[in-house]
Amino acid sequence: MTTQQHTPQAGTATTLEEIGARSIPEFDGVHDIWPRGERLRAIRAAATEYKQRFVQQGQVRAVKSVDVAGAPYPVNYAFDNAVSVPSLPLITMINRMVVVQYDDFNGRPRTLVFEPTVPAGSAEAPFYNNLQKMVDKIPGGQLASKVILKYFNEPDVALAKVGLTPADVDFCTFDHLHVQDPRMILGSTETIPGDSAPREPLFGDARMLVHRRELATLQDLHPMQWAWYVEDGLGGVDPSKFALFDGDIELGPGIALLWTPGHTDGNHSLVINTPDGVWVSSENGISLDNWQPELSKIPGVRRYREQYGREICPNANTLEDALDQYDSMIKEKTMADTCPADPRWLQILPSTELAPWKRFWPVVPTYCHGGISYGRIESGLKDEK
């Protein structure tokens, strides 16, 4: 196997040093290997090698998830057109915010907020804006919206529910920036249409960890990407609020952000080590059925695997590169441990998860983790620094 050495972009090394993180050498160059079959084997091998070192480094202090909102999503996207029986055209995905506390490689306690989705910001993405207009025109559309949409907790409320204040947060991040409005999180010097004044930062002086390619996408959208991003989402945002990185990084013992391109160019997945082993979270799938189609009871998903000889069934709303997304999901599967409650299933927590609601039968998850909780989230960790 031949590899090409990955050279981090200028500034990445400085950023990692500042935040107590470091790059992951096991993955250097693997996403550039050619031909594609060899690339997949190299990614699987690198993930296997890295996992051994990752679990030996330690575990995170604590982790807790809180449901934010339920949003509509087309069934055809959710399972790459695999569903083989008549069903409702839209299902509901539950946005879930995850709070992780850990020690960085400088020994400093840190608090990371993963996926702090602000529903009002997401609604401004052209895809959801157009989808809502379509639903409103359908007879009974308002009733349909009530069935599909559900609001649980805004991110600031979710933070308070785990006992934290905005000042406790060091970093926030999204696996990718589809339908996310950074202004809602990081604040803006400009007034967002509909607001009466400029937005204040939601999490104080917290910085947003973002893959360099993902931020570049939002800065210069291609027409094939446009519908999925909030086009003015960077207006008035202080650039220093972003902590940019390239490739794969580990934030501290027991926590990493792995580059998983394909769904978007800068997609990355949260990986954490807990008392029950390794968990992975991303939106490459919206249920475990996407990563483990051989176990799926959703009509057509298991057949999809058998007909095409594929180990996964992707969440296929956008495919900058379908082969990359396939490889990335194998990377995630290789890192994840099995679930103690049912060892058939992997500990993969979709960052937005298919709602297990009977109203959408038969398109319901075959197995659903429904959240994650380990240890005790503590306020005031910054005082220990």
PDB file of C-alpha atoms in Angstrom, residues 258-370:
ATOM      1  CA  LEU A 258     -12.456  12.509  12.637  1.00  0.00           C
ATOM      2  CA  TRP A 259     -12.636  13.904   9.118  1.00  0.00           C
ATOM      3  CA  THR A 260     -15.433  11.996   7.368  1.00  0.00           C
ATOM      4  CA  PRO A 261     -15.875  13.669   3.954  1.00  0.00           C
ATOM      5  CA  GLY A 262     -18.589  12.831   1.468  1.00  0.00           C
ATOM      6  CA  HIS A 263     -21.844  14.077   2.957  1.00  0.00           C
ATOM      7  CA  THR A 264     -20.053  17.411   2.787  1.00  0.00           C
ATOM      8  CA  ASP A 265     -16.429  18.171   1.963  1.00  0.00           C
ATOM      9  CA  GLY A 266     -15.605  19.182   5.538  1.00  0.00           C
ATOM     10  CA  ASN A 267     -17.809  16.734   7.413  1.00  0.00           C
ATOM     11  CA  HIS A 268     -16.338  15.473  10.680  1.00  0.00           C
ATOM     12  CA  SER A 269     -17.546  12.968  13.278  1.00  0.00           C
ATOM     13  CA  LEU A 270     -17.399  13.141  17.055  1.00  0.00           C
ATOM     14  CA  VAL A 271     -15.695  10.121  18.637  1.00  0.00           C
ATOM     15  CA  ILE A 272     -15.635   9.671  22.419  1.00  0.00           C
ATOM     16  CA  ASN A 273     -14.420   6.953  24.767  1.00  0.00           C
ATOM     17  CA  THR A 274     -16.736   6.152  27.705  1.00  0.00           C
ATOM     18  CA  PRO A 275     -17.105   3.467  30.389  1.00  0.00           C
ATOM     19  CA  ASP A 276     -19.075   1.451  27.802  1.00  0.00           C
ATOM     20  CA  GLY A 277     -16.442   1.922  25.104  1.00  0.00           C
ATOM     21  CA  VAL A 278     -16.274   4.080  21.994  1.00  0.00           C
ATOM     22  CA  TRP A 279     -19.210   6.063  20.621  1.00  0.00           C
ATOM     23  CA  VAL A 280     -19.380   7.853  17.250  1.00  0.00           C
ATOM     24  CA  SER A 281     -21.801  10.603  16.231  1.00  0.00           C
ATOM     25  CA  SER A 282     -22.486  12.168  12.814  1.00  0.00           C
ATOM     26  CA  GLU A 283     -25.240  12.666  10.244  1.00  0.00           C
ATOM     27  CA  ASN A 284     -23.845  10.277   7.645  1.00  0.00           C
ATOM     28  CA  GLY A 285     -26.873   8.248   8.668  1.00  0.00           C
ATOM     29  CA  ILE A 286     -30.044   9.114  10.563  1.00  0.00           C
ATOM     30  CA  SER A 287     -30.474   5.716  12.216  1.00  0.00           C
ATOM     31  CA  LEU A 288     -28.415   2.617  12.893  1.00  0.00           C
ATOM     32  CA  ASP A 289     -30.190   1.109   9.882  1.00  0.00           C
ATOM     33  CA  ASN A 290     -27.921   3.271   7.702  1.00  0.00           C
ATOM     34  CA  TRP A 291     -24.725   1.807   9.172  1.00  0.00           C
ATOM     35  CA  GLN A 292     -26.051  -1.737   9.696  1.00  0.00           C
ATOM     36  CA  PRO A 293     -28.536  -2.374   6.877  1.00  0.00           C
ATOM     37  CA  GLU A 294     -28.164  -6.150   7.291  1.00  0.00           C
ATOM     38  CA  LEU A 295     -30.144  -5.835  10.560  1.00  0.00           C
ATOM     39  CA  SER A 296     -32.745  -3.363   9.307  1.00  0.00           C
ATOM     40  CA  LYS A 297     -36.494  -4.057   9.434  1.00  0.00           C
ATOM     41  CA  ILE A 298     -37.302  -1.002   7.316  1.00  0.00           C
ATOM     42  CA  PRO A 299     -38.702  -2.481   4.075  1.00  0.00           C
ATOM     43  CA  GLY A 300     -36.103  -2.341   1.301  1.00  0.00           C
ATOM     44  CA  VAL A 301     -33.037  -1.367   3.338  1.00  0.00           C
ATOM     45  CA  ARG A 302     -31.737  -4.902   3.867  1.00  0.00           C
ATOM     46  CA  ARG A 303     -32.455  -5.688   0.204  1.00  0.00           C
ATOM     47  CA  TYR A 304     -30.503  -2.548  -0.782  1.00  0.00           C
ATOM     48  CA  ARG A 305     -27.470  -4.037   0.936  1.00  0.00           C
ATOM     49  CA  GLU A 306     -27.933  -7.431  -0.713  1.00  0.00           C
ATOM     50  CA  GLN A 307     -28.599  -6.101  -4.208  1.00  0.00           C
ATOM     51  CA  TYR A 308     -25.651  -3.702  -4.281  1.00  0.00           C
ATOM     52  CA  GLY A 309     -23.232  -5.551  -2.024  1.00  0.00           C
ATOM     53  CA  ARG A 310     -22.778  -2.505   0.213  1.00  0.00           C
ATOM     54  CA  GLU A 311     -21.987  -2.469   3.916  1.00  0.00           C
ATOM     55  CA  ILE A 312     -23.896   0.760   4.484  1.00  0.00           C
ATOM     56  CA  CYS A 313     -26.954   2.651   3.198  1.00  0.00           C
ATOM     57  CA  PRO A 314     -26.086   6.371   3.273  1.00  0.00           C
ATOM     58  CA  ASN A 315     -28.089   9.408   4.236  1.00  0.00           C
ATOM     59  CA  ALA A 316     -28.044  10.654   0.663  1.00  0.00           C
ATOM     60  CA  ASN A 317     -29.453  14.179   0.594  1.00  0.00           C
ATOM     61  CA  THR A 318     -26.235  15.567  -0.885  1.00  0.00           C
ATOM     62  CA  LEU A 319     -23.393  13.628  -2.361  1.00  0.00           C
ATOM     63  CA  GLU A 320     -20.376  15.748  -3.112  1.00  0.00           C
ATOM     64  CA  ASP A 321     -18.754  12.332  -3.301  1.00  0.00           C
ATOM     65  CA  ALA A 322     -20.785   9.182  -2.652  1.00  0.00           C
ATOM     66  CA  LEU A 323     -17.676   7.000  -2.510  1.00  0.00           C
ATOM     67  CA  ASP A 324     -16.101   9.259   0.108  1.00  0.00           C
ATOM     68  CA  GLN A 325     -19.229   9.055   2.236  1.00  0.00           C
ATOM     69  CA  TYR A 326     -19.187   5.263   1.993  1.00  0.00           C
ATOM     70  CA  ASP A 327     -15.548   5.191   3.124  1.00  0.00           C
ATOM     71  CA  SER A 328     -16.309   7.613   5.949  1.00  0.00           C
ATOM     72  CA  MET A 329     -19.136   5.450   7.270  1.00  0.00           C
ATOM     73  CA  ILE A 330     -16.786   2.452   7.277  1.00  0.00           C
ATOM     74  CA  LYS A 331     -14.331   4.618   9.225  1.00  0.00           C
ATOM     75  CA  GLU A 332     -17.074   5.312  11.761  1.00  0.00           C
ATOM     76  CA  LYS A 333     -18.165   1.666  11.991  1.00  0.00           C
ATOM     77  CA  THR A 334     -14.583   0.560  12.585  1.00  0.00           C
ATOM     78  CA  MET A 335     -14.173   3.030  15.460  1.00  0.00           C
ATOM     79  CA  ALA A 336     -17.474   2.295  17.232  1.00  0.00           C
ATOM     80  CA  ASP A 337     -17.846  -0.400  19.892  1.00  0.00           C
ATOM     81  CA  THR A 338     -20.869  -2.654  20.266  1.00  0.00           C
ATOM     82  CA  CYS A 339     -23.728  -1.756  22.573  1.00  0.00           C
ATOM     83  CA  PRO A 340     -23.783  -3.614  25.941  1.00  0.00           C
ATOM     84  CA  ALA A 341     -27.605  -3.672  25.902  1.00  0.00           C
ATOM     85  CA  ASP A 342     -27.630  -5.471  22.523  1.00  0.00           C
ATOM     86  CA  PRO A 343     -24.212  -6.418  21.110  1.00  0.00           C
ATOM     87  CA  ARG A 344     -25.623  -6.742  17.597  1.00  0.00           C
ATOM     88  CA  TRP A 345     -25.727  -2.962  17.379  1.00  0.00           C
ATOM     89  CA  LEU A 346     -22.917  -0.422  17.254  1.00  0.00           C
ATOM     90  CA  GLN A 347     -22.598   2.585  19.525  1.00  0.00           C
ATOM     91  CA  ILE A 348     -23.290   5.110  16.785  1.00  0.00           C
ATOM     92  CA  LEU A 349     -25.513   8.019  17.778  1.00  0.00           C
ATOM     93  CA  PRO A 350     -26.829   9.923  14.733  1.00  0.00           C
ATOM     94  CA  SER A 351     -26.432  13.646  15.330  1.00  0.00           C
ATOM     95  CA  THR A 352     -29.973  13.947  13.955  1.00  0.00           C
ATOM     96  CA  GLU A 353     -31.852  10.717  14.540  1.00  0.00           C
ATOM     97  CA  LEU A 354     -34.934   9.229  12.882  1.00  0.00           C
ATOM     98  CA  ALA A 355     -37.791   9.629  15.369  1.00  0.00           C
ATOM     99  CA  PRO A 356     -39.115   6.266  16.655  1.00  0.00           C
ATOM    100  CA  TRP A 357     -42.702   7.426  16.268  1.00  0.00           C
ATOM    101  CA  LYS A 358     -45.357   4.899  15.228  1.00  0.00           C
ATOM    102  CA  ARG A 359     -47.062   7.499  13.046  1.00  0.00           C
ATOM    103  CA  PHE A 360     -44.244   7.015  10.487  1.00  0.00           C
ATOM    104  CA  TRP A 361     -44.414   3.203  10.424  1.00  0.00           C
ATOM    105  CA  PRO A 362     -42.855   1.276   8.688  1.00  0.00           C
ATOM    106  CA  VAL A 363     -40.061   3.873   8.388  1.00  0.00           C
ATOM    107  CA  VAL A 364     -39.002   3.715  12.021  1.00  0.00           C
ATOM    108  CA  PRO A 365     -35.553   2.821  13.403  1.00  0.00           C
ATOM    109  CA  THR A 366     -34.993  -0.871  14.002  1.00  0.00           C
ATOM    110  CA  TYR A 367     -32.926   0.020  17.069  1.00  0.00           C
ATOM    111  CA  CYS A 368     -32.654   3.414  18.736  1.00  0.00           C
ATOM    112  CA  HIS A 369     -30.166   4.551  21.387  1.00  0.00           C
ATOM    113  CA  GLY A 370     -32.255   7.643  22.107  1.00  0.00           C
TER     114      GLY A 370
END
